[in-house]
């Protein structure tokens, strides 16, 4: 990977809300960094069969995840999925061969900004308006889950980026 690392390390002495949101932003930045400087074809490059993972698929997936947890679960809004379709529930990962990478990155960034607005000023004990699997969900749980979701997929992104051009790193 080239260029300077634009991520900001999470603070070591912040309150819980600031710590959770900082770690989430750090992991969002990690995925962006793993994709930086690549062509559309490189972003579409899939790992080894039978996996359909690609860096672009991860970005599309995280756009869906951001929208689901913050817009649907937390705020209770009706959402229209960006890539999921009844005939292909894995469209975020599967349908990247002709996808417009710039447009997909713009969708992801827009969902991140919408998520930031959604949580702005809310206490961590705020309960989402849509239950998950019949259970109420707090903002604290959503933020912790999002850190986990990004961390897991950033591990995939590490391997995918190394496959694309041999780059390794945090």
CSV table of C-alpha atoms in Angstrom, one decimal:
chain,number,residue,atom,x,y,z
A,1,UNK,CA,0.0,0.0,0.0
A,2,UNK,CA,1.2,3.5,-0.8
A,3,UNK,CA,0.9,6.8,0.8
A,4,UNK,CA,0.5,7.9,4.4
A,5,UNK,CA,-1.9,6.2,6.8
A,6,UNK,CA,-4.8,8.6,7.2
A,7,UNK,CA,-6.3,6.7,10.2
A,8,UNK,CA,-6.4,8.2,13.6
A,9,UNK,CA,-5.5,5.9,16.5
A,10,UNK,CA,-8.4,5.5,19.0
A,11,UNK,CA,-7.8,7.4,22.3
A,12,UNK,CA,-6.6,5.4,25.2
A,13,UNK,CA,-8.3,7.5,27.9
A,14,UNK,CA,-11.7,8.4,26.4
A,15,UNK,CA,-15.2,7.6,27.7
A,16,UNK,CA,-17.1,4.5,26.4
A,17,UNK,CA,-18.9,6.3,23.6
A,18,UNK,CA,-15.9,8.1,22.3
A,19,UNK,CA,-13.9,4.8,22.5
A,20,UNK,CA,-16.4,2.8,20.6
A,21,UNK,CA,-16.9,5.4,17.8
A,22,UNK,CA,-13.2,5.9,17.5
A,23,UNK,CA,-12.5,2.2,17.1
A,24,UNK,CA,-15.4,2.0,14.5
A,25,UNK,CA,-13.9,4.9,12.6
A,26,UNK,CA,-10.5,3.3,12.8
A,27,UNK,CA,-11.8,0.1,11.3
A,28,UNK,CA,-13.7,1.9,8.6
A,29,UNK,CA,-10.5,3.7,7.7
A,30,UNK,CA,-8.7,0.3,7.7
A,31,UNK,CA,-11.0,-1.0,5.0
A,32,UNK,CA,-10.6,2.1,3.0
A,33,UNK,CA,-6.8,1.9,3.3
A,34,UNK,CA,-6.8,-1.8,2.2
A,35,UNK,CA,-8.6,-0.6,-1.0
A,36,UNK,CA,-6.6,2.5,-1.6
A,37,UNK,CA,-4.8,2.9,-4.9
A,38,UNK,CA,-6.3,-0.1,-6.6
A,39,UNK,CA,-8.0,-0.3,-10.0
A,40,UNK,CA,-11.6,-1.4,-10.4
A,41,UNK,CA,-10.3,-4.8,-11.7
A,42,UNK,CA,-8.0,-5.2,-8.7
A,43,UNK,CA,-10.9,-4.4,-6.3
A,44,UNK,CA,-13.0,-7.0,-8.1
A,45,UNK,CA,-10.3,-9.7,-7.8
A,46,UNK,CA,-11.7,-12.7,-5.9
A,47,UNK,CA,-9.9,-14.9,-3.5
A,48,UNK,CA,-9.7,-18.6,-3.9
A,49,UNK,CA,-12.7,-20.8,-4.8
A,50,UNK,CA,-15.2,-21.5,-3.5
A,51,UNK,CA,-15.1,-18.0,-1.9
A,52,UNK,CA,-16.5,-15.1,-3.8
A,53,UNK,CA,-14.8,-12.5,-1.5
A,54,UNK,CA,-13.3,-9.4,-3.1
A,55,UNK,CA,-12.4,-6.1,-1.7
A,56,UNK,CA,-15.2,-4.4,-3.6
A,57,UNK,CA,-17.6,-7.0,-2.3
A,58,UNK,CA,-16.5,-6.2,1.3
A,59,UNK,CA,-17.1,-2.5,0.7
A,60,UNK,CA,-20.6,-3.2,-0.8
A,61,UNK,CA,-21.3,-5.6,2.1
A,62,UNK,CA,-20.3,-3.0,4.7
A,63,UNK,CA,-22.5,-0.4,3.0
A,64,UNK,CA,-25.5,-2.7,3.5
A,65,UNK,CA,-24.4,-3.5,7.1
A,66,UNK,CA,-24.0,0.2,8.0
A,67,UNK,CA,-27.5,1.0,6.6
A,68,UNK,CA,-29.2,-2.0,8.3
A,69,UNK,CA,-27.8,-1.4,11.8
A,70,UNK,CA,-28.0,2.4,12.0
A,71,UNK,CA,-31.0,3.3,9.7
A,72,UNK,CA,-33.2,0.3,10.1
A,73,UNK,CA,-32.5,-1.2,13.6
A,74,UNK,CA,-31.4,2.0,15.5
A,75,UNK,CA,-33.7,4.6,13.8
A,76,UNK,CA,-36.5,2.3,12.7
A,77,UNK,CA,-36.5,3.6,9.1
A,78,UNK,CA,-37.7,1.6,6.1
A,79,UNK,CA,-34.7,0.9,3.9
A,80,UNK,CA,-34.2,-0.2,0.4
A,81,UNK,CA,-31.2,-2.5,0.1
A,82,UNK,CA,-28.4,-1.4,-2.2
A,83,UNK,CA,-27.3,-4.8,-3.4
A,84,UNK,CA,-29.4,-7.5,-1.7
A,85,UNK,CA,-32.2,-8.9,-3.8
A,86,UNK,CA,-34.6,-11.8,-3.1
A,87,UNK,CA,-33.2,-13.7,-6.1
A,88,UNK,CA,-29.6,-13.2,-4.8
A,89,UNK,CA,-29.2,-12.5,-1.1
A,90,UNK,CA,-25.4,-12.3,-1.6
A,91,UNK,CA,-25.5,-9.7,-4.3
A,92,UNK,CA,-23.2,-7.5,-2.3
A,93,UNK,CA,-20.5,-10.1,-2.7
A,94,UNK,CA,-21.6,-11.8,-5.9
A,95,UNK,CA,-22.4,-9.0,-8.3
A,96,UNK,CA,-19.1,-7.2,-8.5
A,97,UNK,CA,-17.9,-8.2,-12.0
A,98,UNK,CA,-19.5,-5.2,-13.7
A,99,UNK,CA,-20.1,-3.0,-10.7
A,100,UNK,CA,-19.0,0.6,-10.7
A,101,UNK,CA,-16.4,0.7,-7.9
A,102,UNK,CA,-16.5,4.5,-7.6
A,103,UNK,CA,-20.3,4.5,-7.2
A,104,UNK,CA,-20.1,1.6,-4.7
A,105,UNK,CA,-17.5,3.5,-2.6
A,106,UNK,CA,-19.7,6.6,-2.7
A,107,UNK,CA,-22.7,4.5,-1.4
A,108,UNK,CA,-20.5,3.1,1.4
A,109,UNK,CA,-19.2,6.6,2.4
A,110,UNK,CA,-22.8,8.0,2.3
A,111,UNK,CA,-23.9,5.2,4.7
A,112,UNK,CA,-21.0,5.9,7.0
A,113,UNK,CA,-22.0,9.6,7.1
A,114,UNK,CA,-25.6,8.7,7.7
A,115,UNK,CA,-24.6,6.4,10.5
A,116,UNK,CA,-22.5,9.1,12.1
A,117,UNK,CA,-25.5,11.5,12.0
A,118,UNK,CA,-27.7,8.7,13.4
A,119,UNK,CA,-25.7,8.2,16.6
A,120,UNK,CA,-24.7,11.9,17.1
A,121,UNK,CA,-25.7,12.8,20.6
A,122,UNK,CA,-27.5,9.6,21.5
A,123,UNK,CA,-26.7,7.9,24.8
A,124,UNK,CA,-25.3,4.4,24.5
A,125,UNK,CA,-28.3,3.0,26.3
A,126,UNK,CA,-30.6,4.2,23.5
A,127,UNK,CA,-32.7,1.2,22.3
A,128,UNK,CA,-33.2,0.8,18.6
A,129,UNK,CA,-36.7,1.1,17.2
A,130,UNK,CA,-36.5,-2.2,15.4
A,131,UNK,CA,-35.7,-5.3,17.4
A,132,UNK,CA,-33.2,-7.8,16.1
A,133,UNK,CA,-34.4,-11.4,16.2
A,134,UNK,CA,-37.2,-10.2,18.5
A,135,UNK,CA,-34.7,-8.7,21.0
A,136,UNK,CA,-34.2,-5.0,21.8
A,137,UNK,CA,-30.8,-3.7,20.8
A,138,UNK,CA,-28.9,-0.8,22.3
A,139,UNK,CA,-26.7,1.6,20.6
A,140,UNK,CA,-23.8,0.3,22.7
A,141,UNK,CA,-24.4,-3.2,21.3
A,142,UNK,CA,-24.7,-1.9,17.7
A,143,UNK,CA,-21.4,0.0,18.0
A,144,UNK,CA,-19.6,-3.0,19.6
A,145,UNK,CA,-21.0,-5.3,16.9
A,146,UNK,CA,-19.9,-2.9,14.1
A,147,UNK,CA,-16.4,-2.9,15.4
A,148,UNK,CA,-16.5,-6.7,15.4
A,149,UNK,CA,-18.0,-6.8,11.9
A,150,UNK,CA,-15.3,-4.5,10.5
A,151,UNK,CA,-12.5,-6.2,12.3
A,152,UNK,CA,-13.5,-9.6,11.0
A,153,UNK,CA,-13.8,-8.3,7.4
A,154,UNK,CA,-10.6,-6.3,7.7
A,155,UNK,CA,-8.8,-9.6,8.3
A,156,UNK,CA,-10.3,-10.8,5.0
A,157,UNK,CA,-9.2,-7.5,3.4
A,158,UNK,CA,-5.6,-8.1,4.6
A,159,UNK,CA,-5.5,-11.4,2.7
A,160,UNK,CA,-7.2,-10.0,-0.4
A,161,UNK,CA,-4.9,-7.0,-0.6
A,162,UNK,CA,-1.9,-9.3,-0.3
A,163,UNK,CA,-3.3,-11.4,-3.1
A,164,UNK,CA,-3.8,-8.4,-5.3
A,165,UNK,CA,-0.3,-6.8,-5.0
A,166,UNK,CA,1.6,-8.3,-2.2
A,167,UNK,CA,1.0,-5.4,0.2
A,168,UNK,CA,0.7,-6.2,3.9
A,169,UNK,CA,0.3,-4.1,7.0
A,170,UNK,CA,-2.2,-3.0,9.6
